[in-house]
PDB file of C-alpha atoms in Angstrom:
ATOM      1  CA  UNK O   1      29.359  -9.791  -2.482  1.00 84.00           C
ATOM      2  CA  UNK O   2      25.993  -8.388  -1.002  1.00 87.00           C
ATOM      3  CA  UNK O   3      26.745  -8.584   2.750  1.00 89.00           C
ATOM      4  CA  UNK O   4      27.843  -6.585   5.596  1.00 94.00           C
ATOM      5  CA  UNK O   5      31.019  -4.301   4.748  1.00 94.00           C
ATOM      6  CA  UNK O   6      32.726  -5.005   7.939  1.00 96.00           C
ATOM      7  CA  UNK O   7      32.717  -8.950   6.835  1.00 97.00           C
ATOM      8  CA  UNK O   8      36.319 -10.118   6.908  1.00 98.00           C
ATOM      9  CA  UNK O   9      37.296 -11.729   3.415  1.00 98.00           C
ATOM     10  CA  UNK O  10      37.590 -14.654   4.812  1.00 98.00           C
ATOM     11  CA  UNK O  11      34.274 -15.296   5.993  1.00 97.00           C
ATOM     12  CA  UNK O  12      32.928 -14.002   2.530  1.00 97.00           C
ATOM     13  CA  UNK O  13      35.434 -16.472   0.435  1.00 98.00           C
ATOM     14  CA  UNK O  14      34.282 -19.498   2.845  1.00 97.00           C
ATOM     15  CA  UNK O  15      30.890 -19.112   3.290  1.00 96.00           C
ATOM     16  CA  UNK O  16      29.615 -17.096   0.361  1.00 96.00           C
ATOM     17  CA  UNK O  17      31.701 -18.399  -2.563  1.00 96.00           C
ATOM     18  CA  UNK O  18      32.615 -21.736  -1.164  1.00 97.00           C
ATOM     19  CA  UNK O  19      36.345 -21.483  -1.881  1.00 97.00           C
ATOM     20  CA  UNK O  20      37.475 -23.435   1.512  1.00 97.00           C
ATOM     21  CA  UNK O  21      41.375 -22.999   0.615  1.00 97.00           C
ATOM     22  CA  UNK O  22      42.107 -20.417   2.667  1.00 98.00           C
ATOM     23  CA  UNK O  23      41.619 -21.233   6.566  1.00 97.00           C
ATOM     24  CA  UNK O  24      40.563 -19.776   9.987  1.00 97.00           C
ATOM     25  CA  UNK O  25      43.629 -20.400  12.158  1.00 96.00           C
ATOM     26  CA  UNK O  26      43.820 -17.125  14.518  1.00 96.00           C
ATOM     27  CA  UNK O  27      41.869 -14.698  13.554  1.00 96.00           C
ATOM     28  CA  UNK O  28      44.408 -11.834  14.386  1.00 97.00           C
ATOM     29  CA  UNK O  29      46.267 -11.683  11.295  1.00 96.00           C
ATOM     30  CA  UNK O  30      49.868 -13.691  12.900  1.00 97.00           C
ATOM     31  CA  UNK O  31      49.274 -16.835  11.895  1.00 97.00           C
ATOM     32  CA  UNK O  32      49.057 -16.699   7.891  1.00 98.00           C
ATOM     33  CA  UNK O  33      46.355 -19.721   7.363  1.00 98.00           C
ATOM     34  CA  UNK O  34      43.846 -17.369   6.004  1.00 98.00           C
ATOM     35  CA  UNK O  35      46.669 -15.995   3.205  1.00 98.00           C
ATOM     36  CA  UNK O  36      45.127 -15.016   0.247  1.00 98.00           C
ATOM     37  CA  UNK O  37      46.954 -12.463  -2.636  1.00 98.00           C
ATOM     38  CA  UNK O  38      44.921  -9.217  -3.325  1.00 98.00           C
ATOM     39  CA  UNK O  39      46.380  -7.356  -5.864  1.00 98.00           C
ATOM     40  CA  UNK O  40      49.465  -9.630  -5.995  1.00 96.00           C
ATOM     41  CA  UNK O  41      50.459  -9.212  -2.668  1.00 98.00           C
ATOM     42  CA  UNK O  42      50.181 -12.063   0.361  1.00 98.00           C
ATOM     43  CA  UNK O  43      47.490 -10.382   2.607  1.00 98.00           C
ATOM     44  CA  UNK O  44      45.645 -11.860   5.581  1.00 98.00           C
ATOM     45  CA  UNK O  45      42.267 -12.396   4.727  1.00 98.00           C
ATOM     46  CA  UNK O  46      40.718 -12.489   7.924  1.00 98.00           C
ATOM     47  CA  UNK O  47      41.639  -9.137   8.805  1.00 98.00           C
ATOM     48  CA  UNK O  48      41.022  -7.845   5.689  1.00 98.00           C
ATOM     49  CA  UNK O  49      37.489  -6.553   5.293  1.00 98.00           C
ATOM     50  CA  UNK O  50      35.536  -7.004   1.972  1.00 97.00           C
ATOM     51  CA  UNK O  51      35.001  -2.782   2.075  1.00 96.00           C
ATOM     52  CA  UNK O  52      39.179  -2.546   1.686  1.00 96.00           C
ATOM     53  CA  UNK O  53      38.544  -4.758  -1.916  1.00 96.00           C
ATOM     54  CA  UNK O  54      36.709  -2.198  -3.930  1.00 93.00           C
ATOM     55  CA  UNK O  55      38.475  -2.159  -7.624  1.00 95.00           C
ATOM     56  CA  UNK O  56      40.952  -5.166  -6.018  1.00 97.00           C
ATOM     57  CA  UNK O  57      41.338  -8.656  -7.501  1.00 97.00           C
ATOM     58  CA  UNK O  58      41.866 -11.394  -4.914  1.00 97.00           C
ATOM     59  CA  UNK O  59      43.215 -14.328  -6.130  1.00 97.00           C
ATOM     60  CA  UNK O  60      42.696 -17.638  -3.433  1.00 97.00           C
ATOM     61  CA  UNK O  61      44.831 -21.310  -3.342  1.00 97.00           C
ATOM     62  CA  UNK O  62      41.841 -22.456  -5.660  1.00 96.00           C
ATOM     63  CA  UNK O  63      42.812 -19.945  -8.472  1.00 94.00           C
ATOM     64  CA  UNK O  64      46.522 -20.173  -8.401  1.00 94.00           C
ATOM     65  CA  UNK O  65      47.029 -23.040 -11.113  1.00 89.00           C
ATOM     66  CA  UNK O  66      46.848 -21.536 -15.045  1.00 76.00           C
ATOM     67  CA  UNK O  67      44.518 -22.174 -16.328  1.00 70.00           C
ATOM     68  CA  UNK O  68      45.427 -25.738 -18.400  1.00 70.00           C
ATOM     69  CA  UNK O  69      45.189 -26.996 -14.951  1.00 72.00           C
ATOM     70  CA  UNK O  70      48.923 -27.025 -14.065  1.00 87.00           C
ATOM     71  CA  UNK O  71      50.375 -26.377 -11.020  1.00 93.00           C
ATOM     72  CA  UNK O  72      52.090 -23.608  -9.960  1.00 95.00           C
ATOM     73  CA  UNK O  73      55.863 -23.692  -9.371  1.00 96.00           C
ATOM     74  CA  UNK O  74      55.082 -23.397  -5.764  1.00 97.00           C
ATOM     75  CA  UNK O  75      52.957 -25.937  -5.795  1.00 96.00           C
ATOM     76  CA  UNK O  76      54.992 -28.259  -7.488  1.00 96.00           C
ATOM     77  CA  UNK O  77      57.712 -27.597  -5.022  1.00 98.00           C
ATOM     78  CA  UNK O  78      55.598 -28.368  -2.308  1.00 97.00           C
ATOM     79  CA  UNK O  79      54.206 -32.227  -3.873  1.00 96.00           C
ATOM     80  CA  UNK O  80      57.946 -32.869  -4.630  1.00 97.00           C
ATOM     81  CA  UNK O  81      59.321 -32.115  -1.123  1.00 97.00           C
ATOM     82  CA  UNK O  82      56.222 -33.834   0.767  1.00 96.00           C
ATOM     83  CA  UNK O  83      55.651 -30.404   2.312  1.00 96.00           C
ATOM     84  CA  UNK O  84      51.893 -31.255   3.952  1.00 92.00           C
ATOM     85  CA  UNK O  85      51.711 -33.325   7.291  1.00 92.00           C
ATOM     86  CA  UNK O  86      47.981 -32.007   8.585  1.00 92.00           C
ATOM     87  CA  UNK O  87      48.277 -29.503   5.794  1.00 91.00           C
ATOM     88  CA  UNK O  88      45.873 -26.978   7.220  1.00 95.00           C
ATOM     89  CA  UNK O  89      48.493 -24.309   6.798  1.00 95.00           C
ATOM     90  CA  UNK O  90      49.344 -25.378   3.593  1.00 96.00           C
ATOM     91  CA  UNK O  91      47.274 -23.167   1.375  1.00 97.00           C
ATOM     92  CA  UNK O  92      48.613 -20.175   3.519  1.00 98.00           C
ATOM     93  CA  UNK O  93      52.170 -20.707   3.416  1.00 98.00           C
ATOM     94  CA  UNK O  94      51.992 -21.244  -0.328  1.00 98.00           C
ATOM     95  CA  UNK O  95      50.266 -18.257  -1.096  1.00 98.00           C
ATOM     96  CA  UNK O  96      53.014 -16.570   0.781  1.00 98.00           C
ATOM     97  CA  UNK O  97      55.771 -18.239  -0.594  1.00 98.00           C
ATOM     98  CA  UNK O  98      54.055 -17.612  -4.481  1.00 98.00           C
ATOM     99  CA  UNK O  99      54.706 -13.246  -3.299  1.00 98.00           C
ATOM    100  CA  UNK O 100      58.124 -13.720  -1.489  1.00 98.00           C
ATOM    101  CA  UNK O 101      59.561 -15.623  -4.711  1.00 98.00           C
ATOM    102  CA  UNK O 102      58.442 -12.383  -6.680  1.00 97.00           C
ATOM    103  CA  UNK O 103      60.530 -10.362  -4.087  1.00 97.00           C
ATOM    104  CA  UNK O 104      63.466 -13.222  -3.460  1.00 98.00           C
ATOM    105  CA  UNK O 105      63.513 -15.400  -7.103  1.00 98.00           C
ATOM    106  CA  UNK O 106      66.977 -16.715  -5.739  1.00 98.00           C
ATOM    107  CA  UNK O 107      66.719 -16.842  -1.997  1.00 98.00           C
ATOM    108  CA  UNK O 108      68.761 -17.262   1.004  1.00 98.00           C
ATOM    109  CA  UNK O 109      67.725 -19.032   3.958  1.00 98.00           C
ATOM    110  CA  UNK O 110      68.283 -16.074   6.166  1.00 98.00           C
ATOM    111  CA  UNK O 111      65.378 -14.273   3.683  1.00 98.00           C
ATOM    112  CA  UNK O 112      63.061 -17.360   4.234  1.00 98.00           C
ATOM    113  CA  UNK O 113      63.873 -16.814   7.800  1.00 96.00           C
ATOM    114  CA  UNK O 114      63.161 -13.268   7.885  1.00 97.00           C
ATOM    115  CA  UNK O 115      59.938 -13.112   5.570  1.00 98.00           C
ATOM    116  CA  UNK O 116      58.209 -16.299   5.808  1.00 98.00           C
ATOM    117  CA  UNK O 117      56.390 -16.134   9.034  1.00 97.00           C
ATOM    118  CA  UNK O 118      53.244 -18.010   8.273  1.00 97.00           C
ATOM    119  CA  UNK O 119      52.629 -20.934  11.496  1.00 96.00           C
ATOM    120  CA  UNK O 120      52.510 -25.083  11.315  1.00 95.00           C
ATOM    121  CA  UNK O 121      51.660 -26.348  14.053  1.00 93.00           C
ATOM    122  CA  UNK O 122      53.416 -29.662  12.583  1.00 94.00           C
ATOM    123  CA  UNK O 123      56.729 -27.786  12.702  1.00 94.00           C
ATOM    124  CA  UNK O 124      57.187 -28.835   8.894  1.00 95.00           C
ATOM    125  CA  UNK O 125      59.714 -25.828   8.520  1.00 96.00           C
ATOM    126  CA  UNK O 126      62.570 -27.791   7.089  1.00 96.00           C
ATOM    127  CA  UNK O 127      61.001 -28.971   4.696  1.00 97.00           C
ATOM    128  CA  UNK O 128      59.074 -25.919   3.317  1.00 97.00           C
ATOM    129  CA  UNK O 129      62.266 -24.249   3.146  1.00 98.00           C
ATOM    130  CA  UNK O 130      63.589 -27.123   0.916  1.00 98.00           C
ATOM    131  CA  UNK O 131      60.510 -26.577  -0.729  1.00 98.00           C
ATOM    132  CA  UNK O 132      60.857 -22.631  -1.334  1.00 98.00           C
ATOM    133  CA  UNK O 133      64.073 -23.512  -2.842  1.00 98.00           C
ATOM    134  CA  UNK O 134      62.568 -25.735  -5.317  1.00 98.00           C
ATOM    135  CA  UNK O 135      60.048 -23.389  -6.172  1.00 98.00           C
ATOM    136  CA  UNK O 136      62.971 -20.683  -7.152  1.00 98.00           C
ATOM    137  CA  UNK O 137      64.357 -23.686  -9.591  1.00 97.00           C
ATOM    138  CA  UNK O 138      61.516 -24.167 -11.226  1.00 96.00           C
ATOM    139  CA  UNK O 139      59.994 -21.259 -11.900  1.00 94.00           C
ATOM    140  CA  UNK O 140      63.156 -20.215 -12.965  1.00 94.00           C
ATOM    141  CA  UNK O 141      63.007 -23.157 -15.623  1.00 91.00           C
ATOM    142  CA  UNK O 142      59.601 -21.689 -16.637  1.00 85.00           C
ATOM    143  CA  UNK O 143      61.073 -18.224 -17.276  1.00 78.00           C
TER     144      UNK O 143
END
């Protein structure tokens, strides 16, 4: 990336590299559409500057699959369960849920509760946390 250093990531993974997963919802970090992993962690990307990425790998919704074109577990989850109304949040919560299953393989409600705090403005809650569930079966299965 050539441009400013200030640039939040999010503006450089939209508008220079044209990978459109992750989304401007806020702009303040709360409300988790821009969630993107950078170094294998769920970070914000549009309070993250491109000058905090030196030496960093980000990986986006777009490069989540393996690479035979499968879905994640995560995703999975989410096409069984019929996660997505609007599904603007989608790619966020996702990339959330792919670092708190590294955290919580076998979670608890109370732990979705408590560490899933990504926004959807279509209230779909219930049935991401069916879908979170899911996920933990299957990529248990893949283990």
């Amino acid at each position: 990336f050539d441009g400013e250093p200030d640039t939040p990531l999010l503006w450089a993974l939209r508008e220079h590299f044209q990978l459109t997963g992750a989304k401007y919802g806020c702009g303040i970090g709360r409300c988790g559409s821009c969630t993107v992993h950078i170094d294998g962690k769920a970070r914000r990307s549009c309070i993250t500057t491109v000058s905090a990425l030196e030496g960093k790998s980000v990986v986006t919704i777009e490069g989540l699959a393996d690479n035979d074109d499968r879905l994640h577990p995560v995703q999975q989850a989410w096409l069984e369960e019929d996660v997505p109304q609007c599904g603007y949040c989608q790619p966020g919560l996702i990339m959330a849920t792919v670092d708190f299953l590294q955290k919580f393989p076998e979670p608890s409600d109370e732990d979705i509760n408590k560490n899933i705090d990504n926004l959807c403005r279509c209230g779909t809650y219930v049935r991401v946390r069916k879908a979170i569930h899911r996920a933990a079966e299957l990529s248990a299965k893949a283990k």
